Tab-separated table of C-alpha atoms in Angstrom:
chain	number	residue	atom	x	y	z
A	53	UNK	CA	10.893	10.978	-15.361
A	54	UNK	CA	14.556	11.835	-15.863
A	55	UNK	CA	16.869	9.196	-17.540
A	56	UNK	CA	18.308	6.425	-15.707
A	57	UNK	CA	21.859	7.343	-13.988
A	58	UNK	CA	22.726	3.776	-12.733
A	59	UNK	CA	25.188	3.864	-10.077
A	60	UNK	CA	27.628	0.699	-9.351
A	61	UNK	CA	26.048	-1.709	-6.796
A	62	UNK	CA	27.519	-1.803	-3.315
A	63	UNK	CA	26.807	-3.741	-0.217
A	64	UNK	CA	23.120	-3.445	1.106
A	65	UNK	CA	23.020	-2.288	4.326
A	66	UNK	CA	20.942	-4.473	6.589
A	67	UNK	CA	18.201	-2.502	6.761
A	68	UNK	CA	18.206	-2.273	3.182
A	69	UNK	CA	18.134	-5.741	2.944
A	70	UNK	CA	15.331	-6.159	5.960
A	71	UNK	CA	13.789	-3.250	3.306
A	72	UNK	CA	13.763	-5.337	0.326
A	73	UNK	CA	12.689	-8.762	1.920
A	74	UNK	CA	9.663	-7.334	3.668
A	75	UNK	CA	8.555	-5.742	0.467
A	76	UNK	CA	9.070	-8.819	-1.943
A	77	UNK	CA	7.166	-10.790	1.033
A	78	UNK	CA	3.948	-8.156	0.489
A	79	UNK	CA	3.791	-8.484	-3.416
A	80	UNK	CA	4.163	-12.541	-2.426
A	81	UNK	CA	1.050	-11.917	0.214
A	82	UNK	CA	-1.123	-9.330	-2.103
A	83	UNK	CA	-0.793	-12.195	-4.761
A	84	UNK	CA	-2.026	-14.773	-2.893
A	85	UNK	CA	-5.041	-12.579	-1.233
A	86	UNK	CA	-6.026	-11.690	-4.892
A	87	UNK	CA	-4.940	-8.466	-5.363
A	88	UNK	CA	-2.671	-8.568	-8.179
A	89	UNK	CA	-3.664	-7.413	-11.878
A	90	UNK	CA	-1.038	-9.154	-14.185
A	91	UNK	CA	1.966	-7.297	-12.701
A	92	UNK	CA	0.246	-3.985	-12.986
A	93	UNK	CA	0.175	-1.930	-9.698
A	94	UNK	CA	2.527	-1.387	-7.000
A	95	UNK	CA	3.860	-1.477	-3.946
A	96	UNK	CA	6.595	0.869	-2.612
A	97	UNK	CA	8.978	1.358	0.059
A	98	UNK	CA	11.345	4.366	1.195
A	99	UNK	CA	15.169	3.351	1.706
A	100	UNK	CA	16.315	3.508	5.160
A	101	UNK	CA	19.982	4.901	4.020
A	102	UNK	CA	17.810	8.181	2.113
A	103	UNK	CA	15.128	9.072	2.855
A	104	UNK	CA	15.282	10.035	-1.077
A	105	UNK	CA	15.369	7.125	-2.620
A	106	UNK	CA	12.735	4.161	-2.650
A	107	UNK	CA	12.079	0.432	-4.159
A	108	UNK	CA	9.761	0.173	-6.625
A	109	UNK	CA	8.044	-3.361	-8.807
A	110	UNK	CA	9.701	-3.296	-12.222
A	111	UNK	CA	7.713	-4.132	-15.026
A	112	UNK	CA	6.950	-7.151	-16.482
A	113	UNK	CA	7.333	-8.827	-12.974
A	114	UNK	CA	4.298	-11.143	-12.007
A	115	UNK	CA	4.162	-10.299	-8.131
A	116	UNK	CA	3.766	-14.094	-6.929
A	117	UNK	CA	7.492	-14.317	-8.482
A	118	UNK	CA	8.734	-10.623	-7.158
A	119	UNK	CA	12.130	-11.311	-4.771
A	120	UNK	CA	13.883	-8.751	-2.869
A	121	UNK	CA	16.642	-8.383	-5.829
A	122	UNK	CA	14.406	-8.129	-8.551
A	123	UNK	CA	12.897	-4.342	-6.968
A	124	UNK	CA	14.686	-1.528	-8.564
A	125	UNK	CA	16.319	1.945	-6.876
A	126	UNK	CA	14.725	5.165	-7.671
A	127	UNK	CA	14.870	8.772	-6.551
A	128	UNK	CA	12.177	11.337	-5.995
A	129	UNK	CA	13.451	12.877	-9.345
A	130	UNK	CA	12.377	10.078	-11.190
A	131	UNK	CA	15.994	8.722	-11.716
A	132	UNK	CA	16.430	5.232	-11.336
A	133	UNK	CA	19.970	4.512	-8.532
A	134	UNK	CA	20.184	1.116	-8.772
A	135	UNK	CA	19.376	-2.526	-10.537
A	136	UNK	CA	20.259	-5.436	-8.732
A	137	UNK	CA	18.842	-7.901	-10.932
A	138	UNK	CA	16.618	-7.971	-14.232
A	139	UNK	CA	16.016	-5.442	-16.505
A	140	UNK	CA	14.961	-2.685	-13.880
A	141	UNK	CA	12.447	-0.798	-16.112
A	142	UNK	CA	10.357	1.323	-13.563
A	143	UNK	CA	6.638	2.309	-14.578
A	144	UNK	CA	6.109	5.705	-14.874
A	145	UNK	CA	2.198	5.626	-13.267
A	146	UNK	CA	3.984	4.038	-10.432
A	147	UNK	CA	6.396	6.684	-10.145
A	148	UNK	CA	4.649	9.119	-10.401
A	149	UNK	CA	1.604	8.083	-7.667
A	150	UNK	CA	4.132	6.928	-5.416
A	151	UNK	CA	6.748	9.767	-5.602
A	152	UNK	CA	4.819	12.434	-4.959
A	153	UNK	CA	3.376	10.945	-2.143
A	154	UNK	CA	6.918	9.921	-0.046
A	155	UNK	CA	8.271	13.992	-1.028
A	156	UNK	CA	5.233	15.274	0.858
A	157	UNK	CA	4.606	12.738	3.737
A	158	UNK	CA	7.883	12.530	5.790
A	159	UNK	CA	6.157	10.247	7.978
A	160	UNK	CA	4.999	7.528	5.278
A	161	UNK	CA	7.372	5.032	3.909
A	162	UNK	CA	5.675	2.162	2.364
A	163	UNK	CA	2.752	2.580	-0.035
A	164	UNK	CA	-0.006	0.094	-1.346
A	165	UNK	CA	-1.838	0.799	-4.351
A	166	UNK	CA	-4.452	-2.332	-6.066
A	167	UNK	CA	-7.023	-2.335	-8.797
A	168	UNK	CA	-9.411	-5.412	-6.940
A	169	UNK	CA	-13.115	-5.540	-8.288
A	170	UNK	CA	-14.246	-4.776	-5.165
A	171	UNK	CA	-12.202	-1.711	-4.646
A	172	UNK	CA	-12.706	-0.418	-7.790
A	173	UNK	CA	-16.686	-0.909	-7.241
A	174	UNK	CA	-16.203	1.093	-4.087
A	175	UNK	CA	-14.321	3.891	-6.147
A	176	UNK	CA	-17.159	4.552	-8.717
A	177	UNK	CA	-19.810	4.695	-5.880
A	178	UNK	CA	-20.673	8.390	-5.296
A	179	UNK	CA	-21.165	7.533	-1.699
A	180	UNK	CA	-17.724	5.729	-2.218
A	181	UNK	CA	-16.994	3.755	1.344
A	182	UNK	CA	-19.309	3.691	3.962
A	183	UNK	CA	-19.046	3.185	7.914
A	184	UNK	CA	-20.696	-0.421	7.484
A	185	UNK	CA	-18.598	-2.345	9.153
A	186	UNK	CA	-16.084	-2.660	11.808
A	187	UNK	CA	-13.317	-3.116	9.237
A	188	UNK	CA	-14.484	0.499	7.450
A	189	UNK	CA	-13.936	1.958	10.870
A	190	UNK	CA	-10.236	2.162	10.622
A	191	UNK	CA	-10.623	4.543	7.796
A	192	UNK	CA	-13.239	6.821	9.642
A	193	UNK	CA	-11.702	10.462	9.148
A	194	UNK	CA	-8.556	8.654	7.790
A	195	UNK	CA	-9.115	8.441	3.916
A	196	UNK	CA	-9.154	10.766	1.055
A	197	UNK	CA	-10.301	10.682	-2.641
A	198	UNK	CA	-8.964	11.632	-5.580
A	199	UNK	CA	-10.318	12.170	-8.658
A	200	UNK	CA	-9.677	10.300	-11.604
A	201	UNK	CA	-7.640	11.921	-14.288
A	202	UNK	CA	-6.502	9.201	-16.641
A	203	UNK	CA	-3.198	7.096	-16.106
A	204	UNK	CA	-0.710	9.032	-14.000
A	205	UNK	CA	1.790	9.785	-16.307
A	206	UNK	CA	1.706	13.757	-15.741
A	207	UNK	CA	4.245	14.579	-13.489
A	208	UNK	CA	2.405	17.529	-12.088
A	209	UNK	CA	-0.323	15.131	-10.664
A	210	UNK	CA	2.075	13.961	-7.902
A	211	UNK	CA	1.325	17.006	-6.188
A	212	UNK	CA	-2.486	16.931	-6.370
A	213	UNK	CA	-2.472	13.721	-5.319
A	214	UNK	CA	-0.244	14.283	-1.942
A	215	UNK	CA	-2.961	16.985	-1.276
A	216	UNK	CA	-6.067	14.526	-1.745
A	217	UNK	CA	-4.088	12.213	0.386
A	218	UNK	CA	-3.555	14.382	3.077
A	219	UNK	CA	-2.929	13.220	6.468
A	220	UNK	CA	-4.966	10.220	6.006
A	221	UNK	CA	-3.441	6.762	6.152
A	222	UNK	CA	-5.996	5.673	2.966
A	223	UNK	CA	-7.170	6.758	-0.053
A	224	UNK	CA	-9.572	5.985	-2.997
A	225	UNK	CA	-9.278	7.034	-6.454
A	226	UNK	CA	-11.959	7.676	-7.969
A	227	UNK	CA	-12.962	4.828	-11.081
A	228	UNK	CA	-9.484	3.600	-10.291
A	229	UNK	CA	-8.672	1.600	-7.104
A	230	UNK	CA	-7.265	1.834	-3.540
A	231	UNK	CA	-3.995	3.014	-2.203
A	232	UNK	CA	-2.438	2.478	1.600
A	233	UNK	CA	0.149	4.900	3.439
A	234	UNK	CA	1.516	3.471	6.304
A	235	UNK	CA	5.104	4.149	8.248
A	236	UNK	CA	5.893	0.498	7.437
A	237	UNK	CA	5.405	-1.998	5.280
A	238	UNK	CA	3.166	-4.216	7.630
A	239	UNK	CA	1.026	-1.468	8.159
A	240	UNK	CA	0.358	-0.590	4.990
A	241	UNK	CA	-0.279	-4.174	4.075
A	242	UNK	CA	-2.582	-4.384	6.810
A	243	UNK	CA	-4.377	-0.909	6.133
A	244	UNK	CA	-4.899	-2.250	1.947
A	245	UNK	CA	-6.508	-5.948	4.169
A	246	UNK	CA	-8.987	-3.986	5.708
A	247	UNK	CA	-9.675	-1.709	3.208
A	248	UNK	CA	-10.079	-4.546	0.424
A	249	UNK	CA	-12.050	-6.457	3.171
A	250	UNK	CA	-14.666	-3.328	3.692
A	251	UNK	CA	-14.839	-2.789	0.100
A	252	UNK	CA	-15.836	-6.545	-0.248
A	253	UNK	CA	-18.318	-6.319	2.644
A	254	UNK	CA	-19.786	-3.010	1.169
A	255	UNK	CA	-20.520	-4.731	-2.033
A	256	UNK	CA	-21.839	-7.616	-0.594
A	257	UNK	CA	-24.590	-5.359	1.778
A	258	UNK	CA	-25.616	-3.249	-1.388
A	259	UNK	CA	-25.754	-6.689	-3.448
A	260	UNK	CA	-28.230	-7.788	-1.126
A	261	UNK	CA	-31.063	-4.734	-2.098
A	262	UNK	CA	-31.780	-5.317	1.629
A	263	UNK	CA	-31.921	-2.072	3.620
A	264	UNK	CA	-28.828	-1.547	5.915
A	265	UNK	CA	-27.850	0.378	8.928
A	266	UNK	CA	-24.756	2.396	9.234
A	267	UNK	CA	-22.904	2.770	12.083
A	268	UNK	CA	-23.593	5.590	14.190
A	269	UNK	CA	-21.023	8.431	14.362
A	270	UNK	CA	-20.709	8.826	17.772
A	271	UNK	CA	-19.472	4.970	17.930
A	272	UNK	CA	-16.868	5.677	14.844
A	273	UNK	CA	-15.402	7.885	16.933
A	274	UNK	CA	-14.977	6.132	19.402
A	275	UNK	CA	-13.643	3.350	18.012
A	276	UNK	CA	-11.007	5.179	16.298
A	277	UNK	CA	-9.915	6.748	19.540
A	278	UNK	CA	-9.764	2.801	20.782
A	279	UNK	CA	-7.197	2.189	17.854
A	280	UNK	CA	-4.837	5.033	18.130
A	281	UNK	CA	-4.660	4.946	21.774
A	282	UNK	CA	-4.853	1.187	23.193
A	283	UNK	CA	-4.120	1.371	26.786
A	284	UNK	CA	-1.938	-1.812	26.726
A	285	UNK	CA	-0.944	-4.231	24.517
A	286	UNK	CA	-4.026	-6.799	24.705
A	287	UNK	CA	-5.236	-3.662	23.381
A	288	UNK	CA	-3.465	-2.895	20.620
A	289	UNK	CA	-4.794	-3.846	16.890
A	290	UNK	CA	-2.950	-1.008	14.897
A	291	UNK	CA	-2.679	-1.996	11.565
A	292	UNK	CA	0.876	-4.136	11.630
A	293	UNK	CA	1.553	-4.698	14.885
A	294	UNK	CA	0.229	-8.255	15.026
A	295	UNK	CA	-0.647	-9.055	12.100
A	296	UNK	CA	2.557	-9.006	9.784
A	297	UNK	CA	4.650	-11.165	11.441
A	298	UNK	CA	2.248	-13.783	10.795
A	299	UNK	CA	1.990	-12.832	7.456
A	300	UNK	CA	5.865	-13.452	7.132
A	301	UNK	CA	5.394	-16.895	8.681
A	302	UNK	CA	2.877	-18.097	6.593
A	303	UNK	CA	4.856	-17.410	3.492
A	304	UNK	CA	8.338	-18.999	4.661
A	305	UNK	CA	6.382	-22.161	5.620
A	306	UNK	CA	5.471	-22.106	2.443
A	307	UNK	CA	7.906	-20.588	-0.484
A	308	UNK	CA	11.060	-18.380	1.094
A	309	UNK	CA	12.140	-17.769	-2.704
A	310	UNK	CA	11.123	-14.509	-1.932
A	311	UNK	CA	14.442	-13.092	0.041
A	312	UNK	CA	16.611	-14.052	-2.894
């Protein structure tokens, strides 16, 4: 990472600020669903205004107290733009999973990335996740793995890890955890619920020592063809579309601490 060139704050555009509210709302959610590991891990948004420059968890943040000032600035370069409040000290694994991954996929801009029992679990299977259940359909031809190569703090790893990414919306690391790609931050809050929520069934199945049946390939296919082209809206469960503005409710009934 390059040192920090701080810049003077100015005026957050409102999609900035729309930016920095929906991502302090999914550390918020992801605490409350479990998936936190003492502030470790992160979750990462690109900046409407450049395309260049995305929000990232400082450490020593606990995510159930993460609000939209608290995320800090950086660049693809590893520099960190700006600090709105707190000490803004950006972890280098998160920069460098999360970088390398926004320079080569134009289309992504918000990133999940958990350590949960059950996804690890799933990560050190050789098998690693199965089609055995609806839920591990959405990541049928839409996930790839990467293998584990210690903490990411090599900066040459961002590119091996856009490559084991690919196209794919998902991804597991091997022995490490689960990480999300999605072209908004509801969506890839939503991909990391079902992917945490296959992981847990998967475990549960193999738990059991009872045989089990997966799904058959001609019906993955077909149901992946029913999520990426719904034919109306009663249709439609893309990750996100539904689902996240009822995430959003739920919290402000609750806490809206958050958007500060």
């Amino acid at each position: 990472m390059s040192s920090i060139v701080t810049v003077p704050q100015q005026r957050l555009s409102p999609a900035e600020q729309d930016l920095r509210t929906d991502l302090a709302a999914a550390f918020r959610l992801a605490d409350r669903f479990g998936w936190s590991e003492l502030g470790w891990n992160h979750i990462t948004a690109r900046c409407p205004d450049n395309p260049d420059h995305f929000l990232i968890n400082p450490l020593g943040v606990g995510w159930d107290e993460m609000t939209a000032s608290l995320l800090v600035k950086v660049d693809t370069e590893g520099n960190t733009v700006e600090v709105r409040d707190g000490d803004g000290l950006v972890p280098k694994a998160g920069f460098v999973i999360h970088s390398g991954l926004f320079e080569a996929r134009p289309d992504v801009n918000a990133v999940v990335h958990t350590h949960t029992n059950d996804g690890v679990a799933v990560a050190a299977l050789e098998g690693g996740l199965q089609p055995i259940c609806m839920e591990a359909l959405y990541f049928y031809s839409n996930l790839g793995y990467h293998a584990f190569e210690g903490t990411s703090m090599d900066p040459d790893e961002r590119t091996r890890l856009a490559r084991s990414l690919g196209s794919a919306q998902a991804m597991i690391l091997r022995n490490h955890g689960l990480l999300t790609a999605g072209a908004s931050v509801g969506e890839a809050f939503v991909l990391m619920y079902w992917l945490q929520r296959a992981c847990e069934i998967q475990m549960k199945v193999l738990a059991s020592n009872a045989p089990w049946a997966p799904v058959p390939r001609a019906v993955c296919e077909h149901y992946a063809g029913q999520q990426h082209e719904p034919r109306d809206i009663t249709e439609d469960f893309r990750p996100g579309v539904h689902e996240w503005p009822a995430l959003r409710r739920l919290l402000d009934r609750d806490d809206i601490s958050y958007r500060n």
